[in-house]
mmCIF file of C-alpha atoms and ligand atoms in Angstrom:
data_model
loop_
_atom_site.group_PDB
_atom_site.id
_atom_site.type_symbol
_atom_site.label_atom_id
_atom_site.label_comp_id
_atom_site.label_asym_id
_atom_site.label_seq_id
_atom_site.Cartn_x
_atom_site.Cartn_y
_atom_site.Cartn_z
ATOM 1 C CA MET A 1 -0.245 -0.062 0.156
ATOM 2 C CA GLU A 2 1.171 3.653 -0.938
ATOM 3 C CA ALA A 3 2.062 6.016 1.772
ATOM 4 C CA MET A 4 -0.570 8.690 2.753
ATOM 5 C CA ARG A 5 -0.450 12.422 3.315
ATOM 6 C CA ILE A 6 -2.033 12.684 6.864
ATOM 7 C CA LEU A 7 -2.441 16.033 8.205
ATOM 8 C CA LEU A 8 -2.497 15.980 11.581
ATOM 9 C CA VAL A 9 -4.081 18.462 13.981
ATOM 10 C CA ASP A 10 -3.780 18.633 17.668
ATOM 11 C CA ASP A 11 -3.382 21.540 20.043
ATOM 12 C CA VAL A 12 -1.032 19.497 22.633
ATOM 13 C CA HIS A 13 2.622 19.879 21.693
ATOM 14 C CA LEU A 14 3.572 16.645 23.011
ATOM 15 C CA GLU A 15 0.722 14.210 21.899
ATOM 16 C CA ARG A 16 0.971 15.931 18.105
ATOM 17 C CA MET A 17 4.804 15.579 18.374
ATOM 18 C CA GLN A 18 4.425 11.455 19.503
ATOM 19 C CA LEU A 19 1.464 10.949 17.063
ATOM 20 C CA ALA A 20 3.366 12.378 14.066
ATOM 21 C CA MET A 21 6.364 10.232 15.008
ATOM 22 C CA ARG A 22 4.396 7.333 14.979
ATOM 23 C CA LEU A 23 2.682 7.933 12.000
ATOM 24 C CA GLN A 24 6.068 8.596 10.011
ATOM 25 C CA ARG A 25 7.171 5.292 11.431
ATOM 26 C CA LEU A 26 4.558 3.595 9.892
ATOM 27 C CA GLY A 27 5.866 5.295 6.459
ATOM 28 C CA HIS A 28 3.433 8.297 6.435
ATOM 29 C CA VAL A 29 3.990 11.852 5.182
ATOM 30 C CA VAL A 30 2.954 14.069 7.959
ATOM 31 C CA GLU A 31 2.089 17.460 8.143
ATOM 32 C CA ALA A 32 1.300 18.349 11.918
ATOM 33 C CA VAL A 33 -0.353 21.813 13.280
ATOM 34 C CA ALA A 34 -1.401 22.822 16.398
ATOM 35 C CA SER A 35 -4.973 24.494 15.443
ATOM 36 C CA GLY A 36 -8.191 24.476 13.476
ATOM 37 C CA HIS A 37 -7.279 27.445 11.821
ATOM 38 C CA GLU A 38 -3.659 26.329 10.734
ATOM 39 C CA ALA A 39 -5.450 23.073 9.343
ATOM 40 C CA ILE A 40 -8.029 25.054 7.403
ATOM 41 C CA GLU A 41 -5.151 27.024 5.765
ATOM 42 C CA LYS A 42 -2.597 24.163 5.172
ATOM 43 C CA TYR A 43 -5.123 21.700 3.544
ATOM 44 C CA PRO A 44 -5.271 23.065 0.334
ATOM 45 C CA LEU A 45 -1.602 23.182 -0.075
ATOM 46 C CA PHE A 46 -0.696 19.972 1.567
ATOM 47 C CA ASP A 47 -3.790 17.990 -0.330
ATOM 48 C CA PRO A 48 -3.967 15.396 2.272
ATOM 49 C CA ASP A 49 -5.123 11.517 2.108
ATOM 50 C CA LEU A 50 -6.363 11.639 5.425
ATOM 51 C CA LEU A 51 -6.959 14.135 8.344
ATOM 52 C CA LEU A 52 -6.514 13.414 12.004
ATOM 53 C CA LEU A 53 -8.167 15.816 13.954
ATOM 54 C CA ASP A 54 -8.234 16.544 17.661
ATOM 55 C CA VAL A 55 -12.169 17.313 18.666
ATOM 56 C CA SER A 56 -11.276 19.432 21.530
ATOM 57 C CA MET A 57 -9.134 22.436 20.850
ATOM 58 C CA PRO A 58 -9.310 26.066 22.518
ATOM 59 C CA ASP A 59 -9.652 28.457 18.866
ATOM 60 C CA MET A 60 -12.010 26.115 17.040
ATOM 61 C CA SER A 61 -13.111 22.604 18.061
ATOM 62 C CA GLY A 62 -12.044 19.574 15.369
ATOM 63 C CA THR A 63 -16.094 19.354 14.536
ATOM 64 C CA GLU A 64 -16.144 22.978 13.610
ATOM 65 C CA VAL A 65 -12.947 22.285 11.427
ATOM 66 C CA ALA A 66 -14.480 19.356 9.682
ATOM 67 C CA GLU A 67 -17.873 20.987 8.794
ATOM 68 C CA GLN A 68 -15.426 23.904 7.317
ATOM 69 C CA ILE A 69 -13.189 21.765 4.908
ATOM 70 C CA ARG A 70 -16.413 19.779 4.193
ATOM 71 C CA ILE A 71 -17.642 23.013 2.885
ATOM 72 C CA GLN A 72 -14.763 24.472 1.197
ATOM 73 C CA HIS A 73 -13.597 21.050 -0.233
ATOM 74 C CA PRO A 74 -16.176 19.146 -1.884
ATOM 75 C CA GLU A 75 -13.739 16.684 -2.741
ATOM 76 C CA TRP A 76 -14.175 13.674 -0.081
ATOM 77 C CA VAL A 77 -10.975 13.143 2.301
ATOM 78 C CA PRO A 78 -11.434 10.732 5.063
ATOM 79 C CA ILE A 79 -11.352 12.467 8.514
ATOM 80 C CA ILE A 80 -10.663 10.358 11.695
ATOM 81 C CA PHE A 81 -11.644 12.503 14.957
ATOM 82 C CA LEU A 82 -9.084 12.085 18.270
ATOM 83 C CA SER A 83 -10.400 12.520 21.515
ATOM 84 C CA GLY A 84 -10.457 11.727 25.234
ATOM 85 C CA HIS A 85 -13.971 11.322 25.250
ATOM 86 C CA ASP A 86 -15.793 7.717 24.239
ATOM 87 C CA GLU A 87 -19.296 8.408 25.159
ATOM 88 C CA PRO A 88 -21.616 7.089 22.258
ATOM 89 C CA GLU A 89 -23.119 10.487 21.674
ATOM 90 C CA MET A 90 -19.579 12.240 21.172
ATOM 91 C CA ILE A 91 -19.017 9.733 18.640
ATOM 92 C CA ALA A 92 -22.261 9.854 17.125
ATOM 93 C CA LYS A 93 -21.909 13.888 16.761
ATOM 94 C CA ALA A 94 -18.421 13.608 15.059
ATOM 95 C CA ILE A 95 -19.312 11.148 12.372
ATOM 96 C CA ASP A 96 -22.835 13.971 11.997
ATOM 97 C CA MET A 97 -20.293 16.644 11.372
ATOM 98 C CA GLY A 98 -18.386 15.228 8.974
ATOM 99 C CA GLY A 99 -16.335 12.485 10.325
ATOM 100 C CA ASP A 100 -15.435 9.213 8.907
ATOM 101 C CA ASP A 101 -13.988 7.071 12.063
ATOM 102 C CA TYR A 102 -13.097 7.934 15.682
ATOM 103 C CA ILE A 103 -10.415 6.672 17.514
ATOM 104 C CA VAL A 104 -10.053 7.622 21.724
ATOM 105 C CA LYS A 105 -7.076 9.003 23.267
ATOM 106 C CA PRO A 106 -4.243 7.888 24.517
ATOM 107 C CA VAL A 107 -4.010 6.066 21.293
ATOM 108 C CA ASN A 108 -3.877 2.566 20.849
ATOM 109 C CA LYS A 109 -0.863 1.338 18.767
ATOM 110 C CA ILE A 110 -2.680 -1.270 17.242
ATOM 111 C CA VAL A 111 -6.030 0.227 16.840
ATOM 112 C CA LEU A 112 -4.506 3.103 15.266
ATOM 113 C CA ALA A 113 -2.520 0.749 12.954
ATOM 114 C CA ALA A 114 -5.416 -1.167 11.764
ATOM 115 C CA LYS A 115 -7.364 2.195 11.428
ATOM 116 C CA LEU A 116 -4.769 3.441 9.211
ATOM 117 C CA LYS A 117 -4.815 0.462 7.032
ATOM 118 C CA ALA A 118 -8.728 0.638 6.495
ATOM 119 C CA MET A 119 -8.014 4.116 5.555
ATOM 120 C CA GLN A 120 -5.165 3.309 3.098
ATOM 121 C CA ARG A 121 -7.267 1.087 0.858
ATOM 122 C CA ILE A 122 -9.966 4.147 0.958
ATOM 123 C CA ALA A 123 -6.983 6.568 -0.040
ATOM 124 C CA HIS A 124 -5.993 3.961 -2.878
ATOM 125 C CA MET A 125 -9.558 3.937 -4.114
ATOM 126 C CA ARG A 126 -9.860 7.610 -4.299
ATOM 127 C CA HIS A 127 -6.532 7.752 -6.111
ATOM 128 C CA GLN A 128 -7.715 5.335 -8.549
ATOM 129 C CA LEU A 129 -10.996 7.115 -8.747
ATOM 130 C CA LYS A 130 -9.418 10.547 -9.274
ATOM 131 C CA ASP A 131 -7.012 8.917 -12.319
ATOM 132 C CA THR A 132 -10.110 7.297 -13.846
ATOM 133 C CA THR A 133 -11.841 10.766 -13.842
ATOM 134 C CA LYS A 134 -9.312 12.808 -15.026
ATOM 135 C CA SER A 135 -8.613 10.172 -18.060
ATOM 136 C CA LEU A 136 -12.467 10.211 -18.630
ATOM 137 C CA GLU A 137 -12.348 14.165 -18.637
ATOM 138 C CA GLN A 138 -9.511 14.195 -21.024
ATOM 139 C CA ALA A 139 -11.408 11.539 -23.366
ATOM 140 C CA ASN A 140 -14.704 13.689 -23.125
ATOM 141 C CA GLU A 141 -12.999 16.579 -23.788
ATOM 142 C CA ARG A 142 -10.966 15.008 -26.964
ATOM 143 C CA LEU A 143 -14.497 13.496 -28.046
ATOM 144 C CA SER A 144 -16.488 16.824 -27.858
ATOM 145 C CA GLN A 145 -13.363 18.597 -29.647
ATOM 146 C CA GLN A 146 -13.813 15.888 -32.363
ATOM 147 C CA VAL A 147 -17.476 16.185 -32.763
ATOM 148 C CA ASN A 148 -16.958 19.891 -33.700
ATOM 149 C CA GLU A 149 -13.975 19.596 -35.785
ATOM 150 C CA ASP A 150 -13.084 18.653 -39.486
ATOM 151 C CA GLY A 151 -10.854 15.751 -39.666
ATOM 152 C CA LEU A 152 -8.511 16.560 -42.553
ATOM 153 C CA THR A 153 -8.142 20.359 -42.034
ATOM 154 C CA LYS A 154 -8.710 20.766 -38.090
ATOM 155 C CA LEU A 155 -11.153 23.920 -38.698
ATOM 156 C CA ALA A 156 -14.811 23.780 -37.209
ATOM 157 C CA ASN A 157 -16.755 21.283 -39.012
ATOM 158 C CA ARG A 158 -20.044 22.158 -40.905
ATOM 159 C CA ARG A 159 -22.076 20.890 -38.064
ATOM 160 C CA TYR A 160 -20.382 23.365 -35.400
ATOM 161 C CA LEU A 161 -20.560 26.293 -38.209
ATOM 162 C CA ASP A 162 -24.418 25.557 -38.610
ATOM 163 C CA THR A 163 -25.137 26.051 -34.549
ATOM 164 C CA LYS A 164 -22.602 29.093 -34.358
ATOM 165 C CA LEU A 165 -23.745 30.743 -37.271
ATOM 166 C CA ALA A 166 -27.302 30.553 -36.037
ATOM 167 C CA GLU A 167 -26.258 32.034 -32.592
ATOM 168 C CA PHE A 168 -24.240 34.656 -34.221
ATOM 169 C CA ILE A 169 -27.400 35.714 -36.417
ATOM 170 C CA SER A 170 -29.589 36.200 -33.588
ATOM 171 C CA TRP A 171 -26.869 37.478 -31.365
ATOM 172 C CA HIS A 172 -26.219 40.407 -34.000
ATOM 173 C CA GLY A 173 -29.973 40.858 -34.543
ATOM 174 C CA ARG A 174 -30.445 41.462 -30.643
ATOM 175 C CA ASN A 175 -27.846 44.085 -30.591
ATOM 176 C CA ASN A 176 -27.971 45.698 -33.747
ATOM 177 C CA PHE A 177 -24.596 44.789 -34.773
ATOM 178 C CA PRO A 178 -23.219 44.027 -38.378
ATOM 179 C CA PHE A 179 -22.479 40.612 -39.184
ATOM 180 C CA THR A 180 -20.076 39.338 -42.148
ATOM 181 C CA LEU A 181 -20.268 35.880 -43.998
ATOM 182 C CA ILE A 182 -17.907 34.759 -46.499
ATOM 183 C CA MET A 183 -17.855 31.745 -48.750
ATOM 184 C CA LEU A 184 -14.722 30.612 -50.464
ATOM 185 C CA ASP A 185 -13.605 28.002 -53.154
ATOM 186 C CA VAL A 186 -10.356 27.034 -54.074
ATOM 187 C CA ASP A 187 -10.166 27.707 -58.069
ATOM 188 C CA HIS A 188 -9.953 24.852 -60.126
ATOM 189 C CA PHE A 189 -9.331 22.324 -57.344
ATOM 190 C CA LYS A 190 -10.446 19.556 -59.593
ATOM 191 C CA LEU A 191 -7.741 20.154 -62.265
ATOM 192 C CA PHE A 192 -5.258 20.192 -58.900
ATOM 193 C CA ASN A 193 -6.287 16.956 -57.968
ATOM 194 C CA ASP A 194 -6.336 15.605 -61.239
ATOM 195 C CA HIS A 195 -2.481 16.730 -61.774
ATOM 196 C CA TYR A 196 -0.942 16.462 -58.366
ATOM 197 C CA GLY A 197 -3.202 13.771 -57.040
ATOM 198 C CA HIS A 198 -5.593 13.349 -54.181
ATOM 199 C CA LEU A 199 -2.801 13.478 -51.434
ATOM 200 C CA GLU A 200 -1.577 16.634 -52.577
ATOM 201 C CA GLY A 201 -4.962 18.007 -52.848
ATOM 202 C CA ASP A 202 -5.280 17.524 -49.015
ATOM 203 C CA ARG A 203 -2.221 18.891 -48.472
ATOM 204 C CA CYS A 204 -3.213 21.855 -50.331
ATOM 205 C CA LEU A 205 -6.586 22.293 -48.521
ATOM 206 C CA GLN A 206 -4.769 21.639 -45.097
ATOM 207 C CA ALA A 207 -2.622 24.728 -46.044
ATOM 208 C CA VAL A 208 -5.212 26.745 -47.059
ATOM 209 C CA SER A 209 -7.006 25.944 -43.842
ATOM 210 C CA SER A 210 -4.259 26.765 -41.452
ATOM 211 C CA GLU A 211 -3.778 29.743 -42.932
ATOM 212 C CA LEU A 212 -7.560 30.672 -42.398
ATOM 213 C CA LYS A 213 -7.153 29.409 -38.933
ATOM 214 C CA LYS A 214 -4.492 31.820 -38.240
ATOM 215 C CA ASN A 215 -6.171 34.805 -40.024
ATOM 216 C CA PHE A 216 -9.177 34.534 -38.553
ATOM 217 C CA SER A 217 -8.879 33.423 -34.802
ATOM 218 C CA ARG A 218 -9.653 36.285 -32.914
ATOM 219 C CA ALA A 219 -12.717 36.204 -30.663
ATOM 220 C CA GLY A 220 -16.003 36.580 -32.813
ATOM 221 C CA GLU A 221 -13.899 35.139 -35.808
ATOM 222 C CA LEU A 222 -14.588 31.326 -36.926
ATOM 223 C CA ALA A 223 -12.986 29.429 -39.567
ATOM 224 C CA ALA A 224 -14.951 26.327 -40.700
ATOM 225 C CA ARG A 225 -14.834 23.753 -43.588
ATOM 226 C CA TYR A 226 -18.269 24.006 -45.474
ATOM 227 C CA GLY A 227 -17.529 20.996 -47.233
ATOM 228 C CA GLY A 228 -15.198 19.658 -49.893
ATOM 229 C CA GLU A 229 -12.721 22.614 -51.253
ATOM 230 C CA GLU A 230 -15.210 25.271 -49.761
ATOM 231 C CA PHE A 231 -14.772 27.318 -46.607
ATOM 232 C CA VAL A 232 -16.871 29.669 -44.893
ATOM 233 C CA ILE A 233 -15.346 32.702 -42.591
ATOM 234 C CA ALA A 234 -17.558 34.364 -40.203
ATOM 235 C CA ILE A 235 -16.705 37.618 -38.648
ATOM 236 C CA SER A 236 -18.878 39.354 -35.618
ATOM 237 C CA ASN A 237 -19.423 42.869 -35.431
ATOM 238 C CA CYS A 238 -18.138 43.642 -38.905
ATOM 239 C CA ASP A 239 -19.371 45.769 -41.418
ATOM 240 C CA LYS A 240 -19.334 46.479 -45.002
ATOM 241 C CA THR A 241 -16.128 48.478 -45.496
ATOM 242 C CA ARG A 242 -14.061 46.251 -43.113
ATOM 243 C CA ALA A 243 -15.706 43.287 -45.007
ATOM 244 C CA VAL A 244 -13.908 44.467 -47.982
ATOM 245 C CA ARG A 245 -10.711 44.626 -46.457
ATOM 246 C CA GLU A 246 -11.240 41.085 -44.842
ATOM 247 C CA CYS A 247 -12.064 39.596 -48.219
ATOM 248 C CA GLU A 248 -8.665 41.473 -49.898
ATOM 249 C CA ARG A 249 -6.662 40.021 -46.802
ATOM 250 C CA LEU A 250 -8.147 36.788 -47.499
ATOM 251 C CA LYS A 251 -7.107 36.830 -51.194
ATOM 252 C CA GLU A 252 -3.546 37.835 -50.430
ATOM 253 C CA CYS A 253 -2.802 35.299 -47.393
ATOM 254 C CA ILE A 254 -4.015 32.492 -49.701
ATOM 255 C CA GLN A 255 -1.656 34.020 -52.647
ATOM 256 C CA LYS A 256 1.227 34.265 -50.396
ATOM 257 C CA LEU A 257 1.014 30.470 -49.718
ATOM 258 C CA GLU A 258 2.149 30.391 -53.423
ATOM 259 C CA ILE A 259 1.039 26.835 -54.230
ATOM 260 C CA PRO A 260 2.056 25.659 -57.320
ATOM 261 C CA HIS A 261 -0.919 24.867 -59.524
ATOM 262 C CA SER A 262 0.182 24.584 -63.079
ATOM 263 C CA LYS A 263 -3.161 23.693 -64.760
ATOM 264 C CA SER A 264 -5.137 26.605 -62.960
ATOM 265 C CA THR A 265 -5.993 28.970 -66.105
ATOM 266 C CA THR A 266 -6.438 31.969 -63.613
ATOM 267 C CA ALA A 267 -2.695 32.244 -62.135
ATOM 268 C CA GLU A 268 -0.040 29.555 -61.573
ATOM 269 C CA ILE A 269 -0.510 29.270 -58.175
ATOM 270 C CA VAL A 270 -3.502 28.301 -55.881
ATOM 271 C CA THR A 271 -6.113 31.016 -55.723
ATOM 272 C CA VAL A 272 -9.602 31.171 -53.997
ATOM 273 C CA SER A 273 -12.756 33.082 -54.993
ATOM 274 C CA GLN A 274 -15.072 34.409 -52.491
ATOM 275 C CA GLY A 275 -18.517 35.302 -51.898
ATOM 276 C CA MET A 276 -19.074 38.124 -49.396
ATOM 277 C CA VAL A 277 -22.194 39.190 -47.570
ATOM 278 C CA SER A 278 -22.215 41.808 -44.600
ATOM 279 C CA TRP A 279 -25.331 43.041 -42.947
ATOM 280 C CA VAL A 280 -26.822 44.021 -39.868
ATOM 281 C CA PRO A 281 -29.292 40.823 -39.013
ATOM 282 C CA THR A 282 -32.856 41.126 -38.044
ATOM 283 C CA GLY A 283 -32.305 37.784 -36.049
ATOM 284 C CA LEU A 284 -34.791 36.161 -38.223
ATOM 285 C CA GLU A 285 -32.715 35.112 -40.783
ATOM 286 C CA THR A 286 -31.938 31.511 -41.845
ATOM 287 C CA VAL A 287 -28.653 29.739 -41.807
ATOM 288 C CA GLU A 288 -29.618 28.279 -45.163
ATOM 289 C CA ASN A 289 -30.772 31.402 -46.598
ATOM 290 C CA MET A 290 -27.444 33.086 -45.514
ATOM 291 C CA TYR A 291 -25.694 30.041 -47.163
ATOM 292 C CA GLN A 292 -27.741 30.557 -50.697
ATOM 293 C CA ILE A 293 -26.646 34.194 -50.667
ATOM 294 C CA VAL A 294 -23.335 33.664 -50.230
ATOM 295 C CA ASP A 295 -22.848 30.768 -52.537
ATOM 296 C CA ARG A 296 -24.653 32.845 -55.516
ATOM 297 C CA VAL A 297 -22.123 35.518 -55.269
ATOM 298 C CA LEU A 298 -19.494 32.859 -55.015
ATOM 299 C CA TYR A 299 -20.414 31.568 -58.070
ATOM 300 C CA LYS A 300 -20.550 34.996 -59.609
ATOM 301 C CA ALA A 301 -17.024 35.432 -58.459
ATOM 302 C CA LYS A 302 -16.207 32.197 -60.286
ATOM 303 C CA GLU A 303 -17.962 33.794 -63.359
ATOM 304 C CA GLN A 304 -16.508 36.667 -63.147
ATOM 305 C CA GLY A 305 -12.715 34.862 -63.798
ATOM 306 C CA ARG A 306 -11.975 33.489 -60.100
ATOM 307 C CA ASN A 307 -9.417 34.687 -57.400
ATOM 308 C CA ARG A 308 -11.962 37.463 -56.612
ATOM 309 C CA PHE A 309 -14.746 38.312 -54.132
ATOM 310 C CA VAL A 310 -18.123 39.536 -54.809
ATOM 311 C CA ALA A 311 -20.421 41.141 -52.340
ATOM 312 C CA ALA A 312 -24.429 40.366 -52.220
ATOM 313 C CA GLU A 313 -26.648 43.358 -51.866
ATOM 314 C CA PHE A 314 -28.567 42.292 -48.960
ATOM 315 C CA THR A 315 -30.086 44.609 -46.429
HETATM 316 N N1 GTP B 401 -7.907 16.259 -52.526
HETATM 317 C C1 GTP B 401 -8.946 16.481 -51.853
HETATM 318 N N2 GTP B 401 -10.223 16.789 -53.021
HETATM 319 C C2 GTP B 401 -11.307 16.994 -52.698
HETATM 320 C C3 GTP B 401 -11.792 16.740 -51.186
HETATM 321 N N3 GTP B 401 -13.275 17.632 -51.182
HETATM 322 C C4 GTP B 401 -13.412 17.868 -52.247
HETATM 323 N N4 GTP B 401 -12.323 17.501 -53.045
HETATM 324 C C5 GTP B 401 -12.225 17.742 -54.720
HETATM 325 O O1 GTP B 401 -12.717 19.229 -55.005
HETATM 326 C C6 GTP B 401 -12.865 19.024 -56.434
HETATM 327 C C7 GTP B 401 -13.942 20.148 -56.713
HETATM 328 O O2 GTP B 401 -14.219 20.501 -57.885
HETATM 329 P P1 GTP B 401 -15.255 21.117 -58.490
HETATM 330 O O3 GTP B 401 -16.562 21.366 -57.379
HETATM 331 O O4 GTP B 401 -15.594 20.615 -59.914
HETATM 332 O O5 GTP B 401 -14.649 22.888 -58.557
HETATM 333 P P2 GTP B 401 -13.316 23.016 -59.259
HETATM 334 O O6 GTP B 401 -12.442 22.149 -59.959
HETATM 335 O O7 GTP B 401 -12.362 23.926 -57.858
HETATM 336 O O8 GTP B 401 -13.669 24.240 -59.977
HETATM 337 P P3 GTP B 401 -14.099 25.783 -59.744
HETATM 338 O O9 GTP B 401 -14.907 25.479 -58.311
HETATM 339 O O10 GTP B 401 -15.070 26.118 -60.669
HETATM 340 O O11 GTP B 401 -12.780 26.522 -59.852
HETATM 341 C C8 GTP B 401 -13.026 17.730 -56.895
HETATM 342 O O12 GTP B 401 -12.490 16.984 -57.528
HETATM 343 C C9 GTP B 401 -13.262 17.012 -55.620
HETATM 344 O O13 GTP B 401 -12.789 15.638 -55.568
HETATM 345 C C10 GTP B 401 -10.718 16.456 -50.180
HETATM 346 O O14 GTP B 401 -11.207 16.376 -48.960
HETATM 347 N N5 GTP B 401 -9.571 16.469 -50.572
#
């Protein structure tokens, strides 16, 4: 069994020292303090597996200390009371106040060793439970991230985008703030795939995505994969003038990647076309309708020669 970290609280110096030594001899790590206030202060720093708490102390009784600790630290740690009294009412009261066991002073060596053994088993289970809970929490975090994330590009996925967009629209509607939505599509991506291969195509999408993430990751900005080689950028509190600047910036940052695209009839490198809409939502617009609007202007940008953006007239 592993050693326990024991917080020992007793106001009588000699008794405290004797008991601390005995506990240390049994292989435990002991922090011995002389008052309830000290115990409350030490508790979070020492992070004990067990509390040995004298019941009668002048400044604060052991039961009061136990009550405070149970309130301040909801994670359960066993408490054993130490007392010169062996009346059944005293024992019952101590357990009611949050104690788990009771040892009558002077502490009998064999009784102490046996009770510590029992507490050690509990401490062991508690550590196991803590570890399991921690790995479960981590697994949950990973899972919820995966639910919202696109596997290839690690951008937000379509499901997350749909939800966030609905929230964005109603929030901007309520607050009367402008909102911008950009849909972009890699130009001649089929030709890219056909020429360089699907794996290189994937790498291209990843490079474009990480650029989008880098450029649109501030609070109120969202970059997501809409599907295939189409992406969406949502920018909170962004009016038309700024939206135009953002589209320019987006165009430039993709060009700066300088990914060769020898089959493109638009440029020698990978470029994107964009459809943008910037408006002050009423809050009643549907996500589907807004996708349709940006998709329509994105199509126009394609028709007009690609590597450009077209803004939708929408008020
Ligand atoms: N490598 C790769 N290709 C993808 C992925 N998703 C979609 N595509 C490809 O993207 C291409 C999209 O082609 P189109 O919709 O014809 O569009 P385009 O060739 O980009 O032409 P324009 O949009 O008109 O410039 C198709 O060849 C799809 O197979 C992906 O995850 N990885």
